[in-house]
Amino acid sequence: MALVLGGARSGKSSYALELARRSPPPRLYLATAEAGDAEMAARIAQHRRERGEDWDTWEVPLDLAEAVTQAQGRYQVILVDCLTLWLSNRLIRGGDIAGRKNACLDLVAALERTATPTILVSNEVG
């Protein structure tokens, strides 16, 4: 497993793609972003163009642990972009603290179980 950290728009997603391309297809991109405005829609479109045709893309704004579990054994590499947006989605959608904590623990457990090389992207915050 690899964790790619960086500031907003620092090139961390592009770097993570470079790392993931070292693995042969099939490759899976787990997208946590949602196109809430025109700027985000443009960024999502740019990321799709950068990936090209040899990637499967699953949009998973909330159920990231389940997606990692379902991908197990089906792909040569999994790229999660990004944890920051996933956590933000979890906070925005409400729910109680215990539910948010369990979602995080479920993701950690799913990542521990998978034998598929996984690259996680996250923003540096603070």
mmCIF file of C-alpha atoms in Angstrom:
data_model
loop_
_atom_site.group_PDB
_atom_site.id
_atom_site.type_symbol
_atom_site.label_atom_id
_atom_site.label_comp_id
_atom_site.label_asym_id
_atom_site.label_seq_id
_atom_site.Cartn_x
_atom_site.Cartn_y
_atom_site.Cartn_z
ATOM 1 C CA MET A 1 0.000 0.000 0.000
ATOM 2 C CA ALA A 2 1.195 3.518 -0.772
ATOM 3 C CA LEU A 3 -0.061 6.856 0.529
ATOM 4 C CA VAL A 4 0.449 9.899 -1.684
ATOM 5 C CA LEU A 5 0.137 13.153 0.264
ATOM 6 C CA GLY A 6 0.304 16.703 -1.021
ATOM 7 C CA GLY A 7 -1.290 20.103 -1.029
ATOM 8 C CA ALA A 8 -4.385 20.935 -3.043
ATOM 9 C CA ARG A 9 -3.643 20.758 -6.778
ATOM 10 C CA SER A 10 -0.020 19.801 -6.147
ATOM 11 C CA GLY A 11 0.075 16.972 -8.684
ATOM 12 C CA LYS A 12 -0.498 14.148 -6.213
ATOM 13 C CA SER A 13 -3.191 12.513 -8.370
ATOM 14 C CA SER A 14 -0.941 12.589 -11.437
ATOM 15 C CA TYR A 15 1.913 11.114 -9.419
ATOM 16 C CA ALA A 16 -0.369 8.383 -8.059
ATOM 17 C CA LEU A 17 -1.418 7.567 -11.643
ATOM 18 C CA GLU A 18 2.249 7.205 -12.611
ATOM 19 C CA LEU A 19 2.754 4.755 -9.762
ATOM 20 C CA ALA A 20 -0.371 2.787 -10.652
ATOM 21 C CA ARG A 21 0.587 2.541 -14.325
ATOM 22 C CA ARG A 22 3.546 0.403 -13.284
ATOM 23 C CA SER A 23 0.957 -2.347 -12.784
ATOM 24 C CA PRO A 24 -0.597 -3.945 -15.848
ATOM 25 C CA PRO A 25 -4.323 -3.671 -16.563
ATOM 26 C CA PRO A 26 -6.903 -4.192 -15.325
ATOM 27 C CA ARG A 27 -6.653 -1.144 -13.083
ATOM 28 C CA LEU A 28 -9.344 0.356 -10.872
ATOM 29 C CA TYR A 29 -9.822 4.017 -9.997
ATOM 30 C CA LEU A 30 -12.068 4.602 -6.978
ATOM 31 C CA ALA A 31 -13.317 8.181 -7.316
ATOM 32 C CA THR A 32 -14.653 9.786 -4.157
ATOM 33 C CA ALA A 33 -15.352 13.228 -5.657
ATOM 34 C CA GLU A 34 -18.793 14.436 -6.596
ATOM 35 C CA ALA A 35 -19.310 17.171 -9.181
ATOM 36 C CA GLY A 36 -20.946 19.752 -6.944
ATOM 37 C CA ASP A 37 -20.083 22.692 -9.194
ATOM 38 C CA ALA A 38 -18.656 23.487 -12.635
ATOM 39 C CA GLU A 39 -15.064 23.682 -11.375
ATOM 40 C CA MET A 40 -15.238 20.240 -9.775
ATOM 41 C CA ALA A 41 -16.922 18.802 -12.877
ATOM 42 C CA ALA A 42 -14.032 20.144 -14.972
ATOM 43 C CA ARG A 43 -11.459 18.635 -12.593
ATOM 44 C CA ILE A 44 -13.222 15.252 -12.711
ATOM 45 C CA ALA A 45 -13.269 15.380 -16.524
ATOM 46 C CA GLN A 46 -9.551 16.227 -16.581
ATOM 47 C CA HIS A 47 -8.746 13.283 -14.310
ATOM 48 C CA ARG A 48 -10.717 10.965 -16.616
ATOM 49 C CA ARG A 49 -8.755 12.191 -19.631
ATOM 50 C CA GLU A 50 -5.471 11.662 -17.772
ATOM 51 C CA ARG A 51 -6.386 8.068 -16.924
ATOM 52 C CA GLY A 52 -7.277 7.054 -20.443
ATOM 53 C CA GLU A 53 -9.217 4.010 -21.550
ATOM 54 C CA ASP A 54 -7.354 1.289 -19.671
ATOM 55 C CA TRP A 55 -8.957 2.039 -16.303
ATOM 56 C CA ASP A 56 -12.250 1.034 -14.741
ATOM 57 C CA THR A 57 -13.746 3.843 -12.667
ATOM 58 C CA TRP A 58 -16.138 3.361 -9.783
ATOM 59 C CA GLU A 59 -17.700 6.426 -8.195
ATOM 60 C CA VAL A 60 -17.771 5.786 -4.458
ATOM 61 C CA PRO A 61 -18.388 8.970 -2.477
ATOM 62 C CA LEU A 62 -19.368 7.012 0.654
ATOM 63 C CA ASP A 63 -19.016 3.217 0.492
ATOM 64 C CA LEU A 64 -15.268 3.008 0.015
ATOM 65 C CA ALA A 65 -14.729 -0.057 2.225
ATOM 66 C CA GLU A 66 -17.317 -2.025 0.249
ATOM 67 C CA ALA A 67 -15.718 -0.996 -3.047
ATOM 68 C CA VAL A 68 -12.258 -2.117 -1.898
ATOM 69 C CA THR A 69 -13.760 -5.434 -0.801
ATOM 70 C CA GLN A 70 -15.599 -5.944 -4.116
ATOM 71 C CA ALA A 71 -12.454 -5.140 -6.113
ATOM 72 C CA GLN A 72 -10.392 -7.775 -4.315
ATOM 73 C CA GLY A 73 -8.792 -10.128 -6.828
ATOM 74 C CA ARG A 74 -10.346 -8.437 -9.869
ATOM 75 C CA TYR A 75 -7.677 -5.792 -10.511
ATOM 76 C CA GLN A 76 -3.903 -5.535 -10.616
ATOM 77 C CA VAL A 77 -3.955 -2.200 -8.763
ATOM 78 C CA ILE A 78 -6.484 0.017 -6.985
ATOM 79 C CA LEU A 79 -6.120 3.800 -6.844
ATOM 80 C CA VAL A 80 -8.277 5.667 -4.298
ATOM 81 C CA ASP A 81 -8.563 9.385 -5.056
ATOM 82 C CA CYS A 82 -9.016 10.839 -2.551
ATOM 83 C CA LEU A 83 -9.385 10.130 1.152
ATOM 84 C CA THR A 84 -9.869 13.810 1.984
ATOM 85 C CA LEU A 85 -13.009 14.054 -0.149
ATOM 86 C CA TRP A 86 -14.276 10.728 1.178
ATOM 87 C CA LEU A 87 -13.962 11.989 4.764
ATOM 88 C CA SER A 88 -15.605 15.269 3.775
ATOM 89 C CA ASN A 89 -18.498 13.382 2.163
ATOM 90 C CA ARG A 90 -18.896 11.373 5.367
ATOM 91 C CA LEU A 91 -19.044 14.549 7.463
ATOM 92 C CA ILE A 92 -21.422 16.409 5.133
ATOM 93 C CA ARG A 93 -23.903 13.535 4.854
ATOM 94 C CA GLY A 94 -24.506 13.690 8.574
ATOM 95 C CA GLY A 95 -24.956 10.664 10.718
ATOM 96 C CA ASP A 96 -23.586 10.136 14.161
ATOM 97 C CA ILE A 97 -19.982 10.011 15.273
ATOM 98 C CA ALA A 98 -20.126 6.252 15.841
ATOM 99 C CA GLY A 99 -21.234 5.696 12.245
ATOM 100 C CA ARG A 100 -18.392 7.822 10.903
ATOM 101 C CA LYS A 101 -15.887 6.040 13.109
ATOM 102 C CA ASN A 102 -17.182 2.649 11.963
ATOM 103 C CA ALA A 103 -16.874 3.701 8.315
ATOM 104 C CA CYS A 104 -13.212 4.560 8.916
ATOM 105 C CA LEU A 105 -12.585 1.297 10.758
ATOM 106 C CA ASP A 106 -14.338 -0.642 7.985
ATOM 107 C CA LEU A 107 -12.075 0.985 5.399
ATOM 108 C CA VAL A 108 -8.941 0.156 7.387
ATOM 109 C CA ALA A 109 -10.113 -3.456 7.726
ATOM 110 C CA ALA A 110 -10.867 -3.723 3.990
ATOM 111 C CA LEU A 111 -7.440 -2.319 3.135
ATOM 112 C CA GLU A 112 -5.775 -4.769 5.521
ATOM 113 C CA ARG A 113 -7.598 -7.698 3.882
ATOM 114 C CA THR A 114 -6.855 -6.861 0.277
ATOM 115 C CA ALA A 115 -3.846 -8.386 -1.417
ATOM 116 C CA THR A 116 -4.277 -6.018 -4.369
ATOM 117 C CA PRO A 117 -1.677 -3.231 -4.447
ATOM 118 C CA THR A 118 -3.509 -0.084 -3.393
ATOM 119 C CA ILE A 119 -2.537 3.569 -3.737
ATOM 120 C CA LEU A 120 -4.302 6.110 -1.542
ATOM 121 C CA VAL A 121 -4.298 9.841 -2.307
ATOM 122 C CA SER A 122 -4.961 12.442 0.384
ATOM 123 C CA ASN A 123 -4.458 16.153 0.962
ATOM 124 C CA GLU A 124 -2.051 17.484 3.528
ATOM 125 C CA VAL A 125 -4.160 19.506 5.908
ATOM 126 C CA GLY A 126 -2.911 21.593 8.781
#
